[in-house]
Amino acid sequence: MTLNPIFESCARRRMRLFRTPLIIGIYCAVLSVCALSLLTAFMGQGVTVGRMRDGVECYIWMTALQFFLILLVAPALSAGSIAGERERRTFDLLVMTGVGARRIIAGKLLENFAFLVLLILCGAPVMALALLTGGVTPGQIAVTLLYLMAIAFSALCVGMAATVIMRRSLSAVITAYLAVFAIGALSWGLSRHGPLAAAYIMQSLGALAQKSTSEILMGMPVPIFFNPAVGLVMLLASQTGILHRTMETTMRLYHIYSAAKAAGFAAVSAACLMAMLAFAAALLALATLLLRAQTDGFGRKRHEKR
């Protein structure tokens, strides 16, 4: 079995760049400063019930910080993949290799995803500092890191769609960031307004206890499942149990918190994960089809010239 040639070439080129260890170092340094600043009180006073809660809050804040760093890095990484080849005038050479649109997309995506996985794994030892307080378990940290990897993959798929559509790297990056923001804002806003949200708000919250998990999930606003932040918050709530008051305050207007509590926060988080990955797969298929149409047109032009 041979590696995807696009993946192999891009990975070698990336790991030879000076900015690669620089980005990893900055990423780990930001996480370390956050962790040490939150755990300073614990290190000075030892293990108490209050300090254990501080450790859990440190774990939540580090997870949130990684989430925002991923959303900051991922769209820019993938958005320049194909558009950058066009700007460097190497796209025609890439097409002439005969690799095919599907393998080009897969190679570019996997290389960017591997780099983000490396970033997340480099941050794992810093996340493990929360284990000192006894508030979280290694299994919970592992699940959270896997969830962050899924979010990174989804964000990269948004960037891949943008880089195929746009001709310039800057335009592709801007489009990718706007698309990520639009997905978050629209999924949140449509859960508050519109026919789906209105039908859900009219339900009796007292009847949720008599419904199964699947029935409750089917009654929740569909757009909310496409919001990665909601899925991550639900995961943290199921793990730590200390975000309930915050969620009750911020989600009370449309009863998402009450339904999620009745269905189980872990179930809602899993539903968000599946919806997010399904949407990412659809974007990836769209990017592949668009690139195939572009490369087929390039092949026809070459044939006509001959």
Coordinates of N, CA and C in Angstrom, one line a residue, residues 2-212:
T2 N 0.7 2.1 -0.9 CA 1.5 3.4 -1.1 C 0.7 4.6 -0.5
L3 N 1.4 5.5 0.0 CA 0.8 6.7 0.4 C 0.3 7.6 -0.7
N4 N -0.7 8.4 -0.4 CA -1.2 9.4 -1.4 C 0.0 10.3 -1.8
P5 N 0.4 10.4 -3.0 CA 1.6 11.2 -3.4 C 1.4 12.7 -3.0
I6 N 0.2 13.2 -3.1 CA 0.0 14.6 -2.7 C 0.2 14.8 -1.2
F7 N -0.3 13.8 -0.5 CA -0.1 13.9 1.0 C 1.4 13.8 1.4
E8 N 2.1 12.9 0.7 CA 3.5 12.7 1.0 C 4.3 13.9 0.7
S9 N 4.1 14.4 -0.5 CA 4.8 15.6 -0.9 C 4.6 16.8 0.0
C10 N 3.3 17.1 0.2 CA 2.9 18.3 1.1 C 3.4 18.1 2.5
A11 N 3.4 16.9 3.0 CA 3.8 16.7 4.4 C 5.3 16.9 4.5
R12 N 6.0 16.4 3.6 CA 7.5 16.6 3.6 C 7.8 18.1 3.5
R13 N 7.2 18.8 2.6 CA 7.4 20.2 2.5 C 7.1 21.0 3.7
R14 N 5.9 20.6 4.4 CA 5.5 21.4 5.6 C 6.5 21.1 6.7
M15 N 6.9 19.9 6.9 CA 7.8 19.6 8.1 C 9.2 20.2 7.9
R16 N 9.5 20.6 6.7 CA 10.8 21.2 6.5 C 10.8 22.7 6.7
L17 N 9.6 23.3 6.8 CA 9.5 24.7 7.0 C 9.8 25.1 8.4
F18 N 10.4 26.3 8.6 CA 10.7 26.8 9.9 C 9.4 27.2 10.7
R19 N 8.3 27.6 10.0 CA 7.1 28.0 10.7 C 6.4 26.9 11.3
T20 N 6.6 25.6 10.9 CA 5.9 24.5 11.5 C 6.2 24.3 13.0
P21 N 7.5 24.2 13.4 CA 7.8 24.1 14.8 C 7.4 25.4 15.5
L22 N 7.5 26.5 14.8 CA 7.1 27.8 15.4 C 5.6 27.8 15.8
I23 N 4.8 27.4 14.9 CA 3.3 27.3 15.2 C 3.1 26.4 16.4
I24 N 3.7 25.2 16.3 CA 3.5 24.2 17.4 C 4.0 24.8 18.7
G25 N 5.1 25.5 18.7 CA 5.6 26.1 20.0 C 4.7 27.2 20.5
I26 N 4.2 28.0 19.6 CA 3.3 29.1 20.1 C 2.0 28.4 20.6
Y27 N 1.5 27.4 19.9 CA 0.3 26.7 20.3 C 0.4 26.2 21.8
C28 N 1.5 25.4 22.0 CA 1.8 24.8 23.3 C 2.0 25.9 24.4
A29 N 2.7 27.0 24.0 CA 3.0 28.0 24.9 C 1.7 28.7 25.4
V30 N 0.8 29.0 24.5 CA -0.5 29.6 24.9 C -1.3 28.7 25.8
L31 N -1.3 27.4 25.5 CA -2.0 26.5 26.4 C -1.3 26.4 27.8
S32 N 0.0 26.4 27.8 CA 0.7 26.3 29.0 C 0.5 27.5 29.9
V33 N 0.5 28.7 29.3 CA 0.3 29.9 30.1 C -1.1 29.8 30.7
C34 N -2.1 29.4 29.9 CA -3.5 29.3 30.4 C -3.6 28.3 31.5
A35 N -3.0 27.1 31.4 CA -3.0 26.1 32.4 C -2.3 26.5 33.7
L36 N -1.1 27.1 33.6 CA -0.4 27.4 34.8 C -1.1 28.6 35.5
S37 N -1.6 29.5 34.8 CA -2.3 30.6 35.4 C -3.6 30.2 36.2
L38 N -4.2 29.1 35.7 CA -5.4 28.6 36.3 C -5.1 27.7 37.5
L39 N -4.0 27.0 37.4 CA -3.6 26.0 38.4 C -2.6 26.5 39.5
T40 N -2.3 27.8 39.4 CA -1.4 28.4 40.4 C -1.9 28.3 41.8
A41 N -3.1 28.6 42.0 CA -3.7 28.4 43.4 C -3.7 27.0 43.9
F42 N -4.0 26.1 43.0 CA -3.9 24.7 43.4 C -2.5 24.2 43.8
M43 N -1.5 24.7 43.0 CA -0.2 24.3 43.3 C 0.3 24.8 44.7
G44 N -0.2 25.9 45.1 CA 0.2 26.5 46.3 C -0.6 26.0 47.5
Q45 N -1.8 25.5 47.4 CA -2.6 25.1 48.5 C -2.9 23.6 48.6
G46 N -2.6 22.9 47.6 CA -2.8 21.4 47.6 C -4.2 21.0 47.2
V47 N -4.5 19.7 47.4 CA -5.8 19.2 47.0 C -6.9 19.4 48.0
T48 N -7.9 20.2 47.6 CA -9.1 20.3 48.4 C -10.3 20.2 47.5
V49 N -11.5 20.2 48.0 CA -12.6 20.1 47.1 C -12.7 21.3 46.2
G50 N -12.5 22.5 46.8 CA -12.5 23.7 46.0 C -11.4 23.7 44.9
R51 N -10.2 23.2 45.2 CA -9.2 23.2 44.2 C -9.5 22.2 43.1
M52 N -10.2 21.1 43.5 CA -10.5 20.1 42.4 C -11.5 20.8 41.4
R53 N -12.4 21.6 41.9 CA -13.3 22.3 41.0 C -12.5 23.3 40.1
D54 N -11.5 23.9 40.7 CA -10.6 24.8 39.9 C -9.9 24.0 38.8
G55 N -9.5 22.8 39.1 CA -8.9 21.9 38.1 C -9.8 21.6 37.0
V56 N -11.1 21.3 37.3 CA -12.1 21.0 36.3 C -12.3 22.3 35.4
E57 N -12.4 23.4 36.0 CA -12.6 24.7 35.3 C -11.4 24.9 34.4
C58 N -10.2 24.6 34.9 CA -9.0 24.7 34.0 C -9.1 23.8 32.8
Y59 N -9.6 22.6 33.0 CA -9.8 21.7 31.9 C -10.8 22.2 30.9
I60 N -11.8 22.8 31.4 CA -12.8 23.4 30.5 C -12.3 24.6 29.7
W61 N -11.5 25.5 30.4 CA -10.9 26.6 29.7 C -9.9 26.2 28.7
M62 N -9.1 25.2 29.0 CA -8.1 24.8 28.0 C -8.8 24.1 26.8
T63 N -9.9 23.4 27.0 CA -10.6 22.9 25.9 C -11.2 24.0 25.0
A64 N -11.8 25.0 25.7 CA -12.3 26.1 24.9 C -11.3 26.8 24.1
L65 N -10.1 27.0 24.8 CA -9.0 27.7 24.1 C -8.5 26.9 22.9
Q66 N -8.4 25.6 23.0 CA -8.0 24.8 21.9 C -9.1 24.8 20.7
F67 N -10.3 24.9 21.1 CA -11.4 25.0 20.1 C -11.3 26.2 19.3
F68 N -11.0 27.4 20.0 CA -10.9 28.6 19.2 C -9.6 28.7 18.4
L69 N -8.5 28.1 18.9 CA -7.3 28.1 18.2 C -7.4 27.2 16.9
I70 N -8.2 26.1 17.0 CA -8.4 25.2 15.9 C -9.2 26.0 14.8
L71 N -10.3 26.7 15.3 CA -11.1 27.4 14.3 C -10.3 28.6 13.7
L72 N -9.3 29.1 14.4 CA -8.4 30.1 13.9 C -7.4 29.6 12.8
V73 N -6.9 28.4 13.1 CA -5.9 27.9 12.2 C -6.4 27.1 11.0
A74 N -7.4 26.2 11.3 CA -7.9 25.2 10.3 C -8.4 25.9 9.0
P75 N -9.2 26.9 9.0 CA -9.7 27.4 7.7 C -8.6 28.0 6.8
A76 N -7.6 28.6 7.5 CA -6.5 29.2 6.8 C -5.6 28.2 6.2
L77 N -5.4 27.0 6.9 CA -4.6 25.9 6.4 C -5.1 25.4 5.0
S78 N -6.4 25.0 5.1 CA -7.0 24.3 3.9 C -7.4 25.3 2.8
A79 N -7.7 26.5 3.2 CA -8.2 27.5 2.2 C -7.1 27.8 1.2
G80 N -5.9 27.7 1.5 CA -4.8 28.0 0.6 C -4.3 26.8 -0.2
S81 N -4.9 25.7 0.0 CA -4.4 24.4 -0.6 C -4.4 24.5 -2.2
I82 N -5.6 24.6 -2.7 CA -5.7 24.6 -4.2 C -5.5 26.1 -4.7
A83 N -6.0 27.0 -4.1 CA -5.9 28.4 -4.5 C -4.4 28.8 -4.5
G84 N -3.6 28.3 -3.5 CA -2.2 28.6 -3.5 C -1.5 28.0 -4.7
E85 N -1.9 26.8 -5.1 CA -1.3 26.2 -6.3 C -1.6 27.0 -7.5
R86 N -2.8 27.6 -7.6 CA -3.1 28.5 -8.8 C -2.2 29.7 -8.8
E87 N -2.1 30.3 -7.6 CA -1.3 31.5 -7.5 C 0.2 31.3 -7.8
R88 N 0.7 30.2 -7.4 CA 2.1 29.8 -7.7 C 2.3 29.3 -9.1
R89 N 1.2 29.2 -9.9 CA 1.2 28.6 -11.2 C 1.7 27.2 -11.3
T90 N 1.4 26.4 -10.3 CA 1.7 25.0 -10.2 C 0.5 24.1 -10.3
F91 N -0.7 24.7 -10.4 CA -1.9 23.9 -10.5 C -1.9 23.1 -11.8
D92 N -1.5 23.6 -12.9 CA -1.5 22.9 -14.1 C -0.6 21.7 -14.1
L93 N 0.6 21.9 -13.4 CA 1.5 20.8 -13.3 C 1.0 19.7 -12.4
L94 N 0.2 20.2 -11.4 CA -0.4 19.2 -10.5 C -1.4 18.3 -11.2
V95 N -2.2 19.0 -12.1 CA -3.2 18.3 -12.8 C -2.6 17.3 -13.9
M96 N -1.5 17.8 -14.4 CA -0.8 17.0 -15.5 C -0.2 15.7 -14.9
T97 N 0.0 15.6 -13.6 CA 0.5 14.4 -13.0 C -0.5 13.2 -13.1
G98 N -1.7 13.5 -13.4 CA -2.7 12.5 -13.6 C -3.2 11.8 -12.3
V99 N -3.0 12.5 -11.2 CA -3.4 12.0 -9.9 C -4.9 11.9 -9.8
G100 N -5.6 12.9 -10.3 CA -7.0 12.9 -10.2 C -7.5 13.8 -9.1
A101 N -8.7 14.3 -9.3 CA -9.3 15.3 -8.4 C -9.5 14.7 -7.0
R102 N -10.0 13.5 -7.0 CA -10.3 12.9 -5.7 C -9.0 12.7 -4.8
R103 N -7.9 12.3 -5.4 CA -6.7 12.1 -4.7 C -6.0 13.4 -4.4
I104 N -6.2 14.4 -5.2 CA -5.7 15.8 -4.9 C -6.4 16.3 -3.6
I105 N -7.7 16.2 -3.6 CA -8.5 16.7 -2.5 C -8.1 15.9 -1.2
A106 N -8.1 14.6 -1.4 CA -7.8 13.7 -0.2 C -6.4 14.0 0.3
G107 N -5.4 14.1 -0.6 CA -4.0 14.4 -0.1 C -3.9 15.7 0.6
K108 N -4.4 16.8 0.0 CA -4.4 18.1 0.7 C -5.1 18.1 2.0
L109 N -6.2 17.5 2.1 CA -7.0 17.4 3.3 C -6.3 16.6 4.4
L110 N -5.8 15.4 4.0 CA -5.1 14.6 5.0 C -3.8 15.2 5.5
E111 N -3.1 15.9 4.7 CA -1.9 16.6 5.1 C -2.2 17.7 6.1
N112 N -3.2 18.5 5.9 CA -3.6 19.5 6.8 C -4.2 19.0 8.1
F113 N -5.0 17.9 7.9 CA -5.5 17.2 9.1 C -4.5 16.6 10.0
A114 N -3.5 16.0 9.4 CA -2.4 15.4 10.1 C -1.6 16.5 10.9
F115 N -1.5 17.7 10.4 CA -0.8 18.7 11.1 C -1.6 19.2 12.3
L116 N -2.9 19.3 12.1 CA -3.8 19.7 13.2 C -3.8 18.6 14.3
V117 N -3.8 17.4 13.9 CA -3.8 16.3 14.9 C -2.5 16.4 15.7
L118 N -1.4 16.7 15.0 CA -0.1 16.9 15.7 C -0.2 18.0 16.7
L119 N -0.8 19.1 16.3 CA -1.0 20.3 17.2 C -1.8 19.8 18.4
I120 N -2.9 19.1 18.2 CA -3.8 18.7 19.3 C -3.0 17.8 20.2
L121 N -2.3 16.8 19.7 CA -1.5 15.9 20.5 C -0.4 16.5 21.3
C122 N 0.2 17.6 20.7 CA 1.2 18.3 21.4 C 0.6 19.0 22.6
G123 N -0.7 19.4 22.5 CA -1.3 20.1 23.6 C -1.9 19.1 24.6
A124 N -1.8 17.8 24.3 CA -2.3 16.8 25.3 C -1.6 16.8 26.6
P125 N -0.3 16.9 26.7 CA 0.4 16.9 28.0 C 0.0 18.1 28.8
V126 N -0.3 19.2 28.2 CA -0.7 20.4 28.9 C -2.2 20.2 29.5
M127 N -3.0 19.6 28.6 CA -4.3 19.2 29.1 C -4.3 18.2 30.3
A128 N -3.3 17.4 30.3 CA -3.1 16.4 31.3 C -2.8 17.0 32.7
L129 N -2.4 18.3 32.7 CA -2.1 18.9 34.0 C -3.4 18.9 34.9
A130 N -4.6 18.9 34.2 CA -5.8 18.9 35.0 C -6.0 17.6 35.8
L131 N -5.2 16.6 35.4 CA -5.3 15.3 36.2 C -4.7 15.5 37.6
L132 N -3.9 16.5 37.8 CA -3.3 16.7 39.1 C -4.3 17.0 40.2
T133 N -5.4 17.5 39.8 CA -6.5 17.9 40.7 C -7.4 16.7 41.0
G134 N -7.4 15.7 40.1 CA -8.3 14.6 40.3 C -9.8 14.9 39.8
G135 N -10.0 16.0 39.1 CA -11.3 16.4 38.7 C -11.7 15.7 37.4
V136 N -10.8 15.3 36.6 CA -11.1 14.7 35.3 C -10.3 13.4 35.2
T137 N -10.6 12.6 34.2 CA -9.9 11.3 34.0 C -9.2 11.3 32.7
P138 N -8.2 10.4 32.5 CA -7.6 10.3 31.2 C -8.5 10.0 30.1
G139 N -9.5 9.1 30.4 CA -10.5 8.8 29.3 C -11.3 10.0 28.9
Q140 N -11.7 10.9 29.8 CA -12.4 12.1 29.4 C -11.5 13.0 28.5
I141 N -10.3 13.1 28.9 CA -9.4 14.0 28.1 C -9.2 13.4 26.7
A142 N -9.1 12.1 26.6 CA -8.9 11.4 25.3 C -10.2 11.6 24.4
V143 N -11.4 11.5 25.0 CA -12.6 11.7 24.3 C -12.7 13.2 23.8
T144 N -12.3 14.1 24.6 CA -12.3 15.5 24.3 C -11.4 15.8 23.1
L145 N -10.2 15.2 23.2 CA -9.2 15.5 22.1 C -9.7 14.9 20.8
L146 N -10.4 13.7 20.8 CA -10.9 13.1 19.6 C -12.0 14.0 19.1
Y147 N -12.8 14.6 20.0 CA -13.9 15.5 19.5 C -13.3 16.8 18.9
L148 N -12.2 17.3 19.4 CA -11.5 18.4 18.8 C -11.0 18.1 17.5
M149 N -10.5 16.9 17.3 CA -10.0 16.4 16.0 C -11.1 16.4 15.0
A150 N -12.3 15.9 15.4 CA -13.5 15.9 14.5 C -13.9 17.3 14.1
I151 N -13.8 18.3 15.0 CA -14.1 19.7 14.7 C -13.0 20.2 13.7
A152 N -11.8 19.9 14.0 CA -10.7 20.3 13.1 C -10.9 19.8 11.6
F153 N -11.3 18.5 11.5 CA -11.6 17.9 10.2 C -12.8 18.7 9.5
S154 N -13.8 19.0 10.3 CA -14.9 19.7 9.7 C -14.6 21.1 9.2
A155 N -13.8 21.8 10.0 CA -13.3 23.1 9.6 C -12.5 23.1 8.4
L156 N -11.6 22.0 8.3 CA -10.8 21.9 7.1 C -11.6 21.6 5.9
C157 N -12.7 20.9 6.0 CA -13.6 20.6 4.8 C -14.2 21.9 4.3
V158 N -14.6 22.8 5.3 CA -15.1 24.1 4.8 C -14.0 24.9 4.0
G159 N -12.8 24.8 4.5 CA -11.7 25.5 3.8 C -11.4 24.8 2.4
M160 N -11.6 23.5 2.3 CA -11.3 22.8 1.1 C -12.4 23.3 0.0
A161 N -13.6 23.4 0.5 CA -14.7 23.9 -0.5 C -14.4 25.3 -0.9
A162 N -13.9 26.1 0.0 CA -13.6 27.5 -0.4 C -12.4 27.6 -1.3
T163 N -11.4 26.8 -1.1 CA -10.2 26.9 -2.0 C -10.4 26.4 -3.4
V164 N -11.4 25.5 -3.6 CA -11.7 25.0 -4.9 C -12.6 26.1 -5.6
I165 N -13.4 26.8 -4.9 CA -14.3 27.8 -5.5 C -13.6 29.0 -5.9
M166 N -12.7 29.5 -5.0 CA -12.1 30.8 -5.1 C -10.7 30.6 -5.9
R167 N -10.3 31.6 -6.6 CA -9.1 31.6 -7.4 C -7.9 32.1 -6.6
R168 N -8.1 32.9 -5.6 CA -7.0 33.6 -4.9 C -7.0 33.0 -3.4
S169 N -5.8 32.9 -2.9 CA -5.6 32.4 -1.5 C -6.3 33.3 -0.5
L170 N -6.1 34.6 -0.6 CA -6.7 35.6 0.3 C -8.2 35.5 0.2
S171 N -8.8 35.4 -1.0 CA -10.2 35.3 -1.1 C -10.8 34.0 -0.5
A172 N -10.0 32.9 -0.7 CA -10.4 31.6 -0.2 C -10.4 31.6 1.3
V173 N -9.3 32.2 1.9 CA -9.2 32.3 3.4 C -10.4 33.1 4.0
I174 N -10.7 34.3 3.4 CA -11.7 35.1 3.9 C -13.1 34.4 3.8
T175 N -13.3 33.7 2.6 CA -14.5 33.0 2.4 C -14.7 31.8 3.4
A176 N -13.6 31.2 3.7 CA -13.6 30.1 4.7 C -14.0 30.6 6.1
Y177 N -13.3 31.7 6.5 CA -13.6 32.2 7.8 C -15.1 32.7 7.9
L178 N -15.6 33.4 6.8 CA -16.9 33.8 6.8 C -17.9 32.6 6.9
A179 N -17.6 31.5 6.1 CA -18.4 30.4 6.1 C -18.5 29.7 7.5
V180 N -17.3 29.6 8.2 CA -17.3 29.0 9.5 C -18.2 29.9 10.5
F181 N -18.0 31.2 10.4 CA -18.8 32.1 11.2 C -20.3 32.0 10.9
A182 N -20.6 31.9 9.6 CA -22.0 31.8 9.2 C -22.6 30.5 9.7
I183 N -21.9 29.4 9.7 CA -22.4 28.1 10.2 C -22.7 28.2 11.6
G184 N -21.8 28.8 12.4 CA -22.1 29.0 13.8 C -23.3 29.9 14.1
A185 N -23.3 31.1 13.4 CA -24.3 32.1 13.7 C -25.7 31.6 13.2
L186 N -25.7 31.0 12.0 CA -27.0 30.6 11.5 C -27.6 29.4 12.2
S187 N -26.8 28.5 12.6 CA -27.3 27.3 13.3 C -27.8 27.8 14.7
W188 N -27.2 28.7 15.3 CA -27.7 29.3 16.6 C -28.9 30.1 16.4
G189 N -28.9 31.0 15.4 CA -30.0 31.9 15.1 C -31.3 31.1 14.7
L190 N -31.1 30.2 13.8 CA -32.3 29.4 13.3 C -32.9 28.5 14.4
S191 N -32.1 28.2 15.4 CA -32.7 27.5 16.5 C -33.5 28.3 17.4
R192 N -33.4 29.7 17.3 CA -34.2 30.6 18.1 C -35.5 31.0 17.3
H193 N -35.3 31.2 16.0 CA -36.4 31.7 15.2 C -36.7 30.8 14.0
G194 N -37.9 30.9 13.5 CA -38.3 30.1 12.3 C -39.2 29.0 12.7
P195 N -39.8 28.3 11.8 CA -40.8 27.3 12.1 C -40.3 26.1 12.9
L196 N -39.0 25.7 12.7 CA -38.5 24.6 13.5 C -38.4 25.0 15.0
A197 N -37.8 26.1 15.2 CA -37.6 26.6 16.6 C -38.9 26.9 17.3
A198 N -39.9 27.5 16.5 CA -41.2 27.8 17.1 C -41.9 26.5 17.5
A199 N -41.9 25.5 16.6 CA -42.6 24.3 17.0 C -42.0 23.6 18.2
Y200 N -40.7 23.8 18.3 CA -40.0 23.2 19.5 C -40.3 23.9 20.8
I201 N -40.4 25.3 20.7 CA -40.6 26.1 21.9 C -42.0 25.8 22.4
M202 N -43.0 25.5 21.5 CA -44.3 25.3 22.0 C -44.5 23.9 22.7
Q203 N -43.5 23.1 22.7 CA -43.7 21.8 23.3 C -43.7 22.0 24.9
S204 N -44.4 21.1 25.5 CA -44.5 21.1 27.0 C -43.2 20.5 27.6
L205 N -42.5 21.3 28.4 CA -41.2 20.8 29.0 C -41.5 19.7 30.0
G206 N -42.7 19.7 30.6 CA -43.1 18.7 31.6 C -43.2 17.3 31.0
A207 N -43.5 17.2 29.7 CA -43.7 15.9 29.0 C -42.4 15.3 28.6
L208 N -41.2 16.0 28.7 CA -40.0 15.5 28.3 C -39.6 14.2 29.0
A209 N -39.9 14.2 30.3 CA -39.5 13.1 31.1 C -40.1 11.7 30.7
Q210 N -41.3 11.8 30.0 CA -42.0 10.6 29.5 C -41.5 10.2 28.1
K211 N -40.6 11.0 27.5 CA -40.2 10.7 26.1 C -38.8 10.0 26.1
S212 N -38.6 9.2 25.1 CA -37.3 8.5 24.9 C -36.2 9.5 24.4

